[in-house]
XYZ file of C-alpha atoms in Angstrom:
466
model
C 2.590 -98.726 4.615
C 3.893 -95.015 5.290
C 7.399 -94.608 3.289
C 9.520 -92.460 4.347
C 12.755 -90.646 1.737
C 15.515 -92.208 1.968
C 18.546 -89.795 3.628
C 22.198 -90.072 3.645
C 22.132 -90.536 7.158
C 20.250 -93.573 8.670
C 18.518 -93.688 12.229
C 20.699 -96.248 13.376
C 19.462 -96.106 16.723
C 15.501 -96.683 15.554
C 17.322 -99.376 13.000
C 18.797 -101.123 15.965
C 15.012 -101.910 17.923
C 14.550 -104.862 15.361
C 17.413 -105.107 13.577
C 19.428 -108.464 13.180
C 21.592 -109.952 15.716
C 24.964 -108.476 14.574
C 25.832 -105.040 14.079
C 27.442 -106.362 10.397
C 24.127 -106.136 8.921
C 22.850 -103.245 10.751
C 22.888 -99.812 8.535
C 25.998 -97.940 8.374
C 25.755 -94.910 9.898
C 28.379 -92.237 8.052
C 31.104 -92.125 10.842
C 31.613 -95.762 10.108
C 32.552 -95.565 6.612
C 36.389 -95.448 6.412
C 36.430 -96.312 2.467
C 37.358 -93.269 0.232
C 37.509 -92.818 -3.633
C 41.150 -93.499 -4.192
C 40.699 -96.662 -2.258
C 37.531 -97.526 -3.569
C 38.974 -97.306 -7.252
C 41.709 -99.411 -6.499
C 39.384 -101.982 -4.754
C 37.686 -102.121 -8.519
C 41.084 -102.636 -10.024
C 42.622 -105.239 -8.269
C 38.900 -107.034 -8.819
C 39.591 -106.798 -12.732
C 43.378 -107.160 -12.834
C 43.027 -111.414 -12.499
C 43.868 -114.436 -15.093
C 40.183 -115.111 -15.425
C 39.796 -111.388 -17.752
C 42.853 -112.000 -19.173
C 41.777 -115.484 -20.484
C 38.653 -113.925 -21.427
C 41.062 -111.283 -23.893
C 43.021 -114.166 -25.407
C 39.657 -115.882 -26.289
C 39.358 -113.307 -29.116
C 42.335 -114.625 -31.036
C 41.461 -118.143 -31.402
C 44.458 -120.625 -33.882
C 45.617 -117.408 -34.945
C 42.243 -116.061 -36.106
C 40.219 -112.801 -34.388
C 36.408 -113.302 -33.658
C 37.096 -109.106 -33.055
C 39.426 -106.793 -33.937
C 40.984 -104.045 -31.642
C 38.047 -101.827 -32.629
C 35.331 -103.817 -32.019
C 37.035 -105.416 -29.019
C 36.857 -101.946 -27.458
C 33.874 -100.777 -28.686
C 32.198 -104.083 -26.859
C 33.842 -103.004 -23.495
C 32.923 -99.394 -23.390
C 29.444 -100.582 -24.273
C 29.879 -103.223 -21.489
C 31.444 -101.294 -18.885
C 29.136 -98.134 -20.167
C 25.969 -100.474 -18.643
C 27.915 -101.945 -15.635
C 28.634 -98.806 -14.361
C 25.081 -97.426 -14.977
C 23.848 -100.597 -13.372
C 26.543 -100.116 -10.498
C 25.370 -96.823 -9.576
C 21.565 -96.896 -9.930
C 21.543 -100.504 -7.045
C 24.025 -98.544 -5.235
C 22.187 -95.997 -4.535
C 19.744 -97.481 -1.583
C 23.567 -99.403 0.011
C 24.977 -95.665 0.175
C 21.820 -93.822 1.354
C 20.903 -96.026 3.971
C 23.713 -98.070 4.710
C 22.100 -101.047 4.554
C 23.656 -104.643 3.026
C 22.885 -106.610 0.047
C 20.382 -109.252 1.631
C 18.811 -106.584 3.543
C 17.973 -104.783 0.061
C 16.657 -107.860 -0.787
C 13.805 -107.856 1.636
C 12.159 -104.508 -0.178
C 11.348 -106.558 -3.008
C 11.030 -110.195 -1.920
C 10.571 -110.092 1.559
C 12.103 -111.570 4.288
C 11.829 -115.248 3.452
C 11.618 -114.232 0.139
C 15.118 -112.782 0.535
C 16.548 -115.464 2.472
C 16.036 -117.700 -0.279
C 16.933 -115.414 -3.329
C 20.526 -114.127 -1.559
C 21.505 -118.215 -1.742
C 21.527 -117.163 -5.416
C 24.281 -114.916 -5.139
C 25.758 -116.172 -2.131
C 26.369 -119.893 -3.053
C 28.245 -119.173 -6.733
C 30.428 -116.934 -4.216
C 31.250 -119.714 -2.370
C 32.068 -121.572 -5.066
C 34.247 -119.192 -6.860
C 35.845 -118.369 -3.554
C 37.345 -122.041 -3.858
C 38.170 -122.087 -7.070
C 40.210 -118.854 -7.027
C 42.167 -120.254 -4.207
C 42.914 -123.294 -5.525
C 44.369 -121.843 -8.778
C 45.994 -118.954 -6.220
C 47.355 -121.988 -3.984
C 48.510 -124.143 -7.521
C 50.529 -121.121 -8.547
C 51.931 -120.050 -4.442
C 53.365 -123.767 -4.935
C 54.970 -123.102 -7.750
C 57.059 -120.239 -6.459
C 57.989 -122.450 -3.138
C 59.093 -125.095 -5.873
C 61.326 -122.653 -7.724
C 62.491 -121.214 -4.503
C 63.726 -124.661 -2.491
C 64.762 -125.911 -5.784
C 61.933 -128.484 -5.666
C 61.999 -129.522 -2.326
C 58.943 -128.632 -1.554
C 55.788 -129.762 -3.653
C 52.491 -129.769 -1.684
C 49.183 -127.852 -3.420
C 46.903 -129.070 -0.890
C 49.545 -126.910 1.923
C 50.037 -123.892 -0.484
C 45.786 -123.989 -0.808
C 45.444 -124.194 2.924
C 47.792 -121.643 3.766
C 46.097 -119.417 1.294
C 42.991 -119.732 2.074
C 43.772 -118.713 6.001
C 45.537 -115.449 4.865
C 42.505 -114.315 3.139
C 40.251 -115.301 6.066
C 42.767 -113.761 8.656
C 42.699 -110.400 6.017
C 38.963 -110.686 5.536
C 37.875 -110.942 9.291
C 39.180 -107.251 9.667
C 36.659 -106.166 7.324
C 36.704 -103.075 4.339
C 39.137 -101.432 6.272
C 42.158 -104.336 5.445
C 40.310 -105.143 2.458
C 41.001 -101.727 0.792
C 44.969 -101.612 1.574
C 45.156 -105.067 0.078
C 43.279 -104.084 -3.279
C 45.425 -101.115 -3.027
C 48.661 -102.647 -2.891
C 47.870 -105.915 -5.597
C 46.377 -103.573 -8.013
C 49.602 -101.410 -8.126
C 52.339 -104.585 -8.063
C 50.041 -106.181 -11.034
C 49.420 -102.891 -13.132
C 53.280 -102.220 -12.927
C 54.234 -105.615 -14.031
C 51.445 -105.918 -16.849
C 52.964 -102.732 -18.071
C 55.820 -104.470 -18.155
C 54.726 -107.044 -19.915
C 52.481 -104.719 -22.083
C 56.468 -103.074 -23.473
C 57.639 -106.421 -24.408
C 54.538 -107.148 -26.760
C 54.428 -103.938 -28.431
C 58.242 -103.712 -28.643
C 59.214 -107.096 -29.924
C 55.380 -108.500 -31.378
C 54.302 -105.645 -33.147
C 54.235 -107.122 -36.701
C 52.534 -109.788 -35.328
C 50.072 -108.631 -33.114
C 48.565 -106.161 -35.836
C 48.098 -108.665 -38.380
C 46.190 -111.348 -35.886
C 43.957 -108.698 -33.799
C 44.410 -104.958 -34.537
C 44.099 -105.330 -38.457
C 41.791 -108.745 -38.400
C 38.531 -108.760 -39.802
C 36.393 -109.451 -36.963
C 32.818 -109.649 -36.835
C 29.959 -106.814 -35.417
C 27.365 -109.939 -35.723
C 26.210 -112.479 -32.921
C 30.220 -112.524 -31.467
C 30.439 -109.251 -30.760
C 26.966 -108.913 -29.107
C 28.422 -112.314 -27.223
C 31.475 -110.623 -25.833
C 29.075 -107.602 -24.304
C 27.440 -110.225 -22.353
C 30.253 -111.949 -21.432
C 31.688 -108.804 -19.999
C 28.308 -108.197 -18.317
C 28.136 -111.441 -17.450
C 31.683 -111.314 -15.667
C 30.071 -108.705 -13.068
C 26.817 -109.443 -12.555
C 26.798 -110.825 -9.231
C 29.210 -108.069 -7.861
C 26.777 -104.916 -8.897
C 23.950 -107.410 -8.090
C 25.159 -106.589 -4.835
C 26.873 -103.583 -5.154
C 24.941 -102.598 -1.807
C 27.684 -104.389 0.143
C 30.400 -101.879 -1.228
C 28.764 -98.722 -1.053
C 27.811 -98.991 2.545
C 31.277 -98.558 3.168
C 32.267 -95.899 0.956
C 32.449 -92.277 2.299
C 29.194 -89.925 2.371
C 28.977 -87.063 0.574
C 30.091 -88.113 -3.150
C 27.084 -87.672 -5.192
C 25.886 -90.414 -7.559
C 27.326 -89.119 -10.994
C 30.871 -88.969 -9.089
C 30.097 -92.558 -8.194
C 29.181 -93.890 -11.335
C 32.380 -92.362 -12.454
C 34.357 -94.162 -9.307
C 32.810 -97.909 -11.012
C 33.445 -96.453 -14.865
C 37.035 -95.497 -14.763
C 38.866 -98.575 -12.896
C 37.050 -101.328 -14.795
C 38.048 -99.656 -18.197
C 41.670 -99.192 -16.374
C 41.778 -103.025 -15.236
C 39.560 -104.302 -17.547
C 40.461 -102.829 -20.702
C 44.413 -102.993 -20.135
C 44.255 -107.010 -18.936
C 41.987 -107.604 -22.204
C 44.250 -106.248 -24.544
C 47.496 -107.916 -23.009
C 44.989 -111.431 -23.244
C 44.462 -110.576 -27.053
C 47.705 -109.656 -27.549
C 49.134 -112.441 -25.829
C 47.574 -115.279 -27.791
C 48.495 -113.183 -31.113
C 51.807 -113.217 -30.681
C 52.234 -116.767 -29.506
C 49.179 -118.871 -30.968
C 48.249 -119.617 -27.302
C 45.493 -118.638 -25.537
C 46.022 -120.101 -22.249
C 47.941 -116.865 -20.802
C 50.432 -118.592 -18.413
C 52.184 -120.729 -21.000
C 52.072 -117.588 -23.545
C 53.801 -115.499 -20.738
C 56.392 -118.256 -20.444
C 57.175 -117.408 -24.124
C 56.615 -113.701 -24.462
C 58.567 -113.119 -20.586
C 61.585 -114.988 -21.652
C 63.715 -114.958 -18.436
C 64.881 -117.886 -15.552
C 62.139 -116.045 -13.236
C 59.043 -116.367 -15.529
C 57.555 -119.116 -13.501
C 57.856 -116.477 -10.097
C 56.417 -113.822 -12.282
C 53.435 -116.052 -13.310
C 52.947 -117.514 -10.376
C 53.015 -114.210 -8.730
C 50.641 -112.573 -10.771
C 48.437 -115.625 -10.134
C 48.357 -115.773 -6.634
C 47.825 -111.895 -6.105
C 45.101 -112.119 -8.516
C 43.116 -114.875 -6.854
C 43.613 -112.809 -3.836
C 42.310 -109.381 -5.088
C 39.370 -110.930 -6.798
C 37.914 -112.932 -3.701
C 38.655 -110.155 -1.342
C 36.069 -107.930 -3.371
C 33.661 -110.555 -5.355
C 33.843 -113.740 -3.342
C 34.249 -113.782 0.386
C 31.791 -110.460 1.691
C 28.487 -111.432 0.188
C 28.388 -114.379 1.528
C 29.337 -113.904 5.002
C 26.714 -111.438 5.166
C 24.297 -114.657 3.823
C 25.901 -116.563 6.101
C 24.886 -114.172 9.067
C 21.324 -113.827 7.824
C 20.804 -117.699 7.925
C 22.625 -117.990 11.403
C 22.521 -114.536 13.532
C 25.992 -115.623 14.038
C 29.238 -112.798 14.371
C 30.605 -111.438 11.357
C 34.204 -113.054 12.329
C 32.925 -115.954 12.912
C 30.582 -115.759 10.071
C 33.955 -115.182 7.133
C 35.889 -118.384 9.089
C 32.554 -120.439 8.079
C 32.841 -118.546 4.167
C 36.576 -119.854 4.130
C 35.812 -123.008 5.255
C 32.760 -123.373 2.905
C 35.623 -122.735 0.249
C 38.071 -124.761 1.257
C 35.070 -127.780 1.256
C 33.967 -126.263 -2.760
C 36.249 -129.472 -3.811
C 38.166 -126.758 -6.383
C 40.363 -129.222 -7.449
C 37.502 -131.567 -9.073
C 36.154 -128.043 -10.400
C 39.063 -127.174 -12.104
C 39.423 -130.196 -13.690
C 38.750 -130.662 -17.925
C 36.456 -133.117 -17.353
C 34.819 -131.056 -14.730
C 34.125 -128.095 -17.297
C 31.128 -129.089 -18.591
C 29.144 -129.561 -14.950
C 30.623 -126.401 -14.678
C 29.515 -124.401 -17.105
C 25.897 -125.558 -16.397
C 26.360 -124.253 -13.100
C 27.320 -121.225 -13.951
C 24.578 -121.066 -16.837
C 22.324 -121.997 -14.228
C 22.866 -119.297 -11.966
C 23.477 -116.478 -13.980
C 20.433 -116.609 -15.308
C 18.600 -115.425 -12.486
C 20.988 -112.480 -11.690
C 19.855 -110.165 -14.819
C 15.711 -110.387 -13.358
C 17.076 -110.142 -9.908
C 18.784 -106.513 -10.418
C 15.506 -105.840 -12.703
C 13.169 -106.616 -9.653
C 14.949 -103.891 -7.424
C 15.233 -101.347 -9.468
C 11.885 -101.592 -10.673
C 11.096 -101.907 -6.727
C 13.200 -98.890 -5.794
C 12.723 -96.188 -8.498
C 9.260 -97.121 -10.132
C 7.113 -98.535 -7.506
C 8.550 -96.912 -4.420
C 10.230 -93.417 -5.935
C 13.023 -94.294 -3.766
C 10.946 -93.572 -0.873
C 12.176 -96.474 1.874
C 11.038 -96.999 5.474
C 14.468 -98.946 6.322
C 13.508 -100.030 10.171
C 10.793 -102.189 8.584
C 13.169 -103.872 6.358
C 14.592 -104.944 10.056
C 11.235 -105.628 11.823
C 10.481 -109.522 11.778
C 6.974 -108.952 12.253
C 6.393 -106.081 10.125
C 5.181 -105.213 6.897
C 8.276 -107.124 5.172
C 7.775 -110.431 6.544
C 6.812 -113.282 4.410
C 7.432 -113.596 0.914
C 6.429 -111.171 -2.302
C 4.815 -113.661 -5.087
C 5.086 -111.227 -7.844
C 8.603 -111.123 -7.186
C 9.101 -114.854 -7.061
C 6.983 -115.240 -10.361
C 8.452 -112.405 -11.753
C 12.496 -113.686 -11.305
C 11.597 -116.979 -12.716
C 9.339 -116.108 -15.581
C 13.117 -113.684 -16.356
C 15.310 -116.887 -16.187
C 13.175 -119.083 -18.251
C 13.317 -116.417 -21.252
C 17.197 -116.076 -20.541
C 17.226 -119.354 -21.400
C 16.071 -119.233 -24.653
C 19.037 -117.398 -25.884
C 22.443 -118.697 -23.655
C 24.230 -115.536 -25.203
C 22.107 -112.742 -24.634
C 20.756 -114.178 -21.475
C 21.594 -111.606 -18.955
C 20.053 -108.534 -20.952
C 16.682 -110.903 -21.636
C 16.244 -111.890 -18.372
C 16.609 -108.321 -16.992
C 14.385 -106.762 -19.754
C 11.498 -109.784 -19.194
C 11.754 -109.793 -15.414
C 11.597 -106.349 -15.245
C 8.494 -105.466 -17.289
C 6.563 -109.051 -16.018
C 7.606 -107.285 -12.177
C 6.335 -104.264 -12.661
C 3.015 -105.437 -14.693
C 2.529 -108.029 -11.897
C 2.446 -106.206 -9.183
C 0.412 -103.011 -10.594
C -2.065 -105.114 -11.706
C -2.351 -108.973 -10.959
C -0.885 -108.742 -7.119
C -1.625 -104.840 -6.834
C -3.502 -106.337 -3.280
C -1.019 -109.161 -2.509
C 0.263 -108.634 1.043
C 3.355 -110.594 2.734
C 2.706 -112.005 6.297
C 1.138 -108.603 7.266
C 0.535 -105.614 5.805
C 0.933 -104.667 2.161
C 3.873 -104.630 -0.366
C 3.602 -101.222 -1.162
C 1.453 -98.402 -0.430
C -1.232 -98.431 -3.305
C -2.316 -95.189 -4.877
């Protein structure tokens, strides 16, 4: 097969002769990005500005005792963020070029059945998410119609309902709502987390530097543990990170973007870590609502919680949880990108969240999410070997469109290669996502220059052999 480079602007109109049913998953052509950098930023904010990361902070201080220190705690996340943004904006790169989606990407490397069946892997734990944040978005908008009728009204199933068709009302508009949302959350939560951020240093101090800044810590297997935990915390988002760039404006070149991913996750991530650390120090608790009923100590905590909550849950599926998987959604069904984000919020709504969230749920839970994971660090691996190594990012993007083409079928050494990744992830839970991309990455690339260097899909070959 012939490859062409791949150019900023895509021939949408050659695209179009094979492409898929709706225009969603069509390229974007340039005068159809309306995303900017400010925006953009802000979209990566409100992702990280949620209770989830700031859980994640007060798991540091654990009965009063640091597993890090404030050094090591941000020497983790600039390591962590350091690689997600380097991992952001080298898969980005082929989403902003072309303007092509996630589970179109897919279909460079695996094929088209190949992809159909590998973008359930991100897709699915979307889904489920999705739910989940709603559930604990629609727990906490009850809470604040509680407090406001005084009690009268008490319904979670109502407050979860009503939630969940605001986002899909929000989300049917595409990027172009989605960015004035992140906007807007990000701001209200940064200015009350600095807020929040006054009260700790101004009246916890003492405390606060004795349980976390001046604490021992360790640089040994925890530390190591909280790098993939970060990593861990985005790597179905940059596993995708197609689906975000295709909407951001041409013309920013790929240092600037790197920079765009870098800045607002150490922003969101590193300020809601800190207040989660500092949180639990001060109060000995390290669930972060009931520490903020303590540390926020006013008759309109439980608004302010609940608040935060809600917007939280809202921010985080608008970027992480509800595109993705429409666009998996459409692949599997041809059907309309409106219709196709109804179906995502309905898939949500039928997660059952509220068994998920439960204590005795955790454990099923955690497997899943162990499960999953797994696979994500071989997947990235696989395209990047695909798109810089193999193919010098050197694309023909109307095949990746034509049913019958060159694409079709499935890519073994791809297959082989992602599993042969998650079965060494396994072998060490806490380093899993850096083994499985390492191992997937060099069994890929070995595999297909020299056991499948022939292999074909349907028709033609996988890549043009030297």
């Amino acid at each position: 097969m012939s490859t062409n480079s791949g150019n900023l602007e895509t021939n949408v109109t050659q695209v179009s002769q094979s492409a898929d049913n709706d225009e969603a998953l069509n390229p974007r052509s340039p005068n159809e990005r309306t995303v900017g950098p400010i925006p953009y930023m802000f979209m990566w904010i409100g992702d990280g500005v949620n209770l989830g990361n700031m859980t994640l902070g007060a798991s540091l201080v654990v009965a009063g005792v640091a597993t890090l220190n404030i050094v090591q705690t941000f020497a983790a996340a600039i390591i962590a963020i350091a690689i997600i943004s380097t991992v952001f904006a080298l898969n980005d790169r082929l989403g902003y070029r072309t303007g092509i989606p996630y589970v179109v990407q897919l279909r460079m490397s695996f094929g088209l059945k190949g992809a159909t069946v590998t973008s359930l892997l991100r897709g699915i734990p979307a889904v489920v998410w999705y739910g989940v944040q709603s559930w604990i978005g629609g727990t906490a908008l009850n809470e604040i119609a509680k407090a406001i009728t005084g009690g009268a009204f008490n319904n979670v199933v109502i407050c979860f309902v009503v939630l969940q068709l605001v986002q899909i009302v929000i989300s049917m508009y595409g990027f172009h709502a989605i960015k004035w949302v992140e906007t807007l959350t990000s701001i209200v939560i940064m200015v009350a987390l600095v807020y929040v951020f006054g009260i700790l240093v101004t009246k916890y101090n003492g405390v606060v530097s004795q349980k976390w800044v001046h604490a021992t810590g360790s640089w040994g297997l925890p530390f190591f543990s909280f790098i993939m935990v970060f990593l861990g915390n985005y790597a179905g988002i940059f596993l995708s990170a197609a689906d975000y760039s295709r909407e951001l404006k041409s013309g920013i070149r790929d240092g600037k973007r790197g920079f765009l991913y870098f800045s607002p996750i150490v922003l969101a991530y590193g300020f809601v870590i800190t207040i989660g650390a500092m949180l639990a120090s001060a109060t000995g608790i390290s669930n972060p609502v009931k520490a903020f009923a303590i540390v926020v100590d006013n008759s309109y905590i439980t608004v302010f919680v609940s608040a935060f909550i809600v917007l939280g849950a809202v921010a985080t599926n608008m970027v992480a949880n509800i595109v993705t998987p429409t666009y998996v959604i459409q692949l599997f069904t041809k059907l309309k990108y409106k219709v196709a984000v109804f179906i995502t919020g309905l898939l949500g709504l039928c997660a059952f969240p509220w068994v998920l969230v439960q204590d005795s749920s955790a454990k099923g839970l955690d497997m899943f999410i162990l499960i999953y994971s797994a696979f994500l660090g071989p997947i990235v691996a696989i395209l990047l070997i695909e798109y810089y190594i193999l193919r010098k990012q050197r694309v023909e993007v109307s095949e990746l469109y034509n049913q019958s083409g060159v694409f079709a079928g499935y890519n073994p050494a791809a297959i082989l290669a992602m599993l042969i990744g998650a079965g060494a992830a396994f072998l060490k839970v806490d380093l899993a996502w850096i083994i499985g991309l390492v191992v997937a990455g060099i069994a890929y690339y070995l595999l297909m220059k020299f056991a499948f260097k022939e292999s074909r899909f349907k028709s033609g070959t996988i890549f043009e052999n030297n």
